[in-house]
Short mmCIF file of C-alpha atoms in Angstrom, two decimals:
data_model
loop_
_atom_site.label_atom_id
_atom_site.label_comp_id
_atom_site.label_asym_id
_atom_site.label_seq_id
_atom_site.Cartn_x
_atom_site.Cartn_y
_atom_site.Cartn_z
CA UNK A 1 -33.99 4.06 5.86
CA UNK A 2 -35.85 4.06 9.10
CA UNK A 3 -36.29 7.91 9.28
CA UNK A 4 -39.10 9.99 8.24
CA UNK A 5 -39.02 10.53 4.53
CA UNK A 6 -40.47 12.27 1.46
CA UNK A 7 -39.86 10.55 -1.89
CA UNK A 8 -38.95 13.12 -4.29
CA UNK A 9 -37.38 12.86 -8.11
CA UNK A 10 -33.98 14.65 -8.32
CA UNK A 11 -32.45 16.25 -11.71
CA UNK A 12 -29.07 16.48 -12.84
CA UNK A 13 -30.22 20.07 -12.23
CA UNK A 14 -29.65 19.85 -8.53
CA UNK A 15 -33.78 20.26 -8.28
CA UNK A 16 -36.21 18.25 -6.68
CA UNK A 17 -40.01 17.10 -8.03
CA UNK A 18 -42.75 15.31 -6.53
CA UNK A 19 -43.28 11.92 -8.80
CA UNK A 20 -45.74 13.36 -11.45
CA UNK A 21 -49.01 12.01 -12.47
CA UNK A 22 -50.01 11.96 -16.38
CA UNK A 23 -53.18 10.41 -16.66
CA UNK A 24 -53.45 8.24 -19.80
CA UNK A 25 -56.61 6.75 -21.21
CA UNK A 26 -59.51 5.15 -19.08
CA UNK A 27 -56.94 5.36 -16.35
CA UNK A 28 -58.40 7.02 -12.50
CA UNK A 29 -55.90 9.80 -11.43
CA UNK A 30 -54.99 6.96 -8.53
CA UNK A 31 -54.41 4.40 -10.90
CA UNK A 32 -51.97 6.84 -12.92
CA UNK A 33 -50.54 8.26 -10.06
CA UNK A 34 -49.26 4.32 -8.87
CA UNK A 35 -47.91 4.34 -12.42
CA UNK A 36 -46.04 7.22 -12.86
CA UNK A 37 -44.80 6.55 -8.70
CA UNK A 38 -43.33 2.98 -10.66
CA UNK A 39 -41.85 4.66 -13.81
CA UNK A 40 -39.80 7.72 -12.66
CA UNK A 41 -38.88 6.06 -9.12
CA UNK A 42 -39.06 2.00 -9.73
CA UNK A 43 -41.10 1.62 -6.51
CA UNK A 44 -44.44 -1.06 -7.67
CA UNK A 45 -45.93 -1.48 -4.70
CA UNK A 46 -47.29 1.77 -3.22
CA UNK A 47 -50.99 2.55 -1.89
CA UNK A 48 -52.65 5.99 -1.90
CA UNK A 49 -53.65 6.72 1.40
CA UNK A 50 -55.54 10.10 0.99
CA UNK A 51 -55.81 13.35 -0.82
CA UNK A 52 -53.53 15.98 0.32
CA UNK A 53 -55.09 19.38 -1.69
CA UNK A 54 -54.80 20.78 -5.01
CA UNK A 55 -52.61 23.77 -6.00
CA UNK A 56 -53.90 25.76 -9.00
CA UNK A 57 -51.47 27.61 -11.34
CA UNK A 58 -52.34 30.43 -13.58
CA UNK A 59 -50.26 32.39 -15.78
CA UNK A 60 -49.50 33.45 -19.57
CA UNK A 61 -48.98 30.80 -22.12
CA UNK A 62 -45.42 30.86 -22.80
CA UNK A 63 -46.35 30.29 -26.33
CA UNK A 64 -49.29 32.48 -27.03
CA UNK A 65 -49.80 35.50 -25.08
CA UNK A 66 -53.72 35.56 -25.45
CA UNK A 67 -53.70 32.67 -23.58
CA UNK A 68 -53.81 31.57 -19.89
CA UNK A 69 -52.51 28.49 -18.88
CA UNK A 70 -53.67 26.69 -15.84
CA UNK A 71 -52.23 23.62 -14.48
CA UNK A 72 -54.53 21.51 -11.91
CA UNK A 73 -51.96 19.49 -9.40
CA UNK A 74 -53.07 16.94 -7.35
CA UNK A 75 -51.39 15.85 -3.91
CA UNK A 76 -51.65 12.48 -2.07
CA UNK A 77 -50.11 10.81 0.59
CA UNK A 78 -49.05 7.57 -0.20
CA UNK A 79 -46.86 4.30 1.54
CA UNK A 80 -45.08 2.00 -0.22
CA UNK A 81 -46.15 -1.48 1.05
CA UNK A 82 -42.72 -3.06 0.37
CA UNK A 83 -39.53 -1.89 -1.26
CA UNK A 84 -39.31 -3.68 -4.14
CA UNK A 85 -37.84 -2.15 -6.78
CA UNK A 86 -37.38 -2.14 -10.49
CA UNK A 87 -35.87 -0.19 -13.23
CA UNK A 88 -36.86 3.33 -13.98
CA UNK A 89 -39.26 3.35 -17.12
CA UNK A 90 -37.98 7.04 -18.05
CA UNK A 91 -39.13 8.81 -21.31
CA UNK A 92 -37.44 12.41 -23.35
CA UNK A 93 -36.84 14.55 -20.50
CA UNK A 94 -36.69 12.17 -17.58
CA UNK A 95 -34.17 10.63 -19.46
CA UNK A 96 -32.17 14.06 -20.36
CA UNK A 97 -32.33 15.38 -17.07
CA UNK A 98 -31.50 11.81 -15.40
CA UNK A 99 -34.67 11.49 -12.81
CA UNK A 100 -33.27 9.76 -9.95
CA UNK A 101 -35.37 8.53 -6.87
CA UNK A 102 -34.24 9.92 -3.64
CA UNK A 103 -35.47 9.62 -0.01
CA UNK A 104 -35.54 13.47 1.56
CA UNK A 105 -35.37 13.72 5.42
CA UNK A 106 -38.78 16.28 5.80
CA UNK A 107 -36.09 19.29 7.41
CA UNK A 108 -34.01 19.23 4.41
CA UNK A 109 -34.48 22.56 2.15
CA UNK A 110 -35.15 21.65 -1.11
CA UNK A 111 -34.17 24.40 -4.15
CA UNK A 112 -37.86 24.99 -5.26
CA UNK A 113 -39.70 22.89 -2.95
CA UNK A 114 -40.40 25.26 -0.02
CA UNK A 115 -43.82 26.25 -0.99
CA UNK A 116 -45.45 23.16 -1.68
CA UNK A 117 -44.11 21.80 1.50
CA UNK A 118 -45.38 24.71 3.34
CA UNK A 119 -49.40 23.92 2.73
CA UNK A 120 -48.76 20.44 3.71
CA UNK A 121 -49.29 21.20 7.32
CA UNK A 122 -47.68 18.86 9.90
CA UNK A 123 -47.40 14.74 9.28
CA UNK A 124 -48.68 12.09 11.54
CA UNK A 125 -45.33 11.06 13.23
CA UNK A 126 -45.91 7.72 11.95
CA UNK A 127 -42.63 5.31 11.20
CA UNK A 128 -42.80 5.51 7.20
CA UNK A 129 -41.46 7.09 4.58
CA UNK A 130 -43.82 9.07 2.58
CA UNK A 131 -44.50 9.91 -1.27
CA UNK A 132 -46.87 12.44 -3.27
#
């Protein structure tokens, strides 16, 4: 536990996902972020440290092929300030695909993962375990 660390969300696919942030309501994309960090892992107590970038993806509408889809994702770093740790609060999918929390040494290759680890650059060296 003392090693560097990112906190991904594995599948019973084999593949790994940063914790993913639905904004609901009035909610601030940190507030949801700090909630959706507590639902699919069971980590409360996290803090957003900073903003790491934003990765824009375009392509067809699987749906409706008149249509391009773009999806806005938003990267921070964040520490957890303590380990507590609850339940999962999984919904439909999460549930199907049994999200589980898992602690991913930073040289481990990840099926799907490279690229968004690429643009992250190189971390502080700091003694903590880190989450997007």
């Amino acid at each position: 536990m003392g090693e560097n660390g990112i906190l991904l969300v594995r599948s019973n696919r084999g593949d790994y996902k940063f914790p993913g942030v639905g904004v609901i309501g009035n909610e601030d994309c940190y507030e949801a972020l700090l909630r959706e960090v507590s639902e699919e892992t069971g980590y409360i107590h996290a803090a957003v440290k900073n903003k790491l970038g934003t990765v824009v993806e375009r392509k067809i509408d699987e749906f409706v092929d008149t249509v391009l889809f773009q999806l806005n994702s938003h990267y921070y770093l964040c520490k957890l300030v303590d380990h507590q740790q609850l339940c999962q609060q999984l919904e439909g999918y999460e549930i199907t695909q049994e999200f589980s929390p898992e602690w991913v040494l930073l040289k481990k290759r990840l099926p799907g993962m490279r690229r968004q680890l690429n643009w992250m650059g190189q971390m502080d060296g700091e003694e903590e375990r880190i989450l997007f």
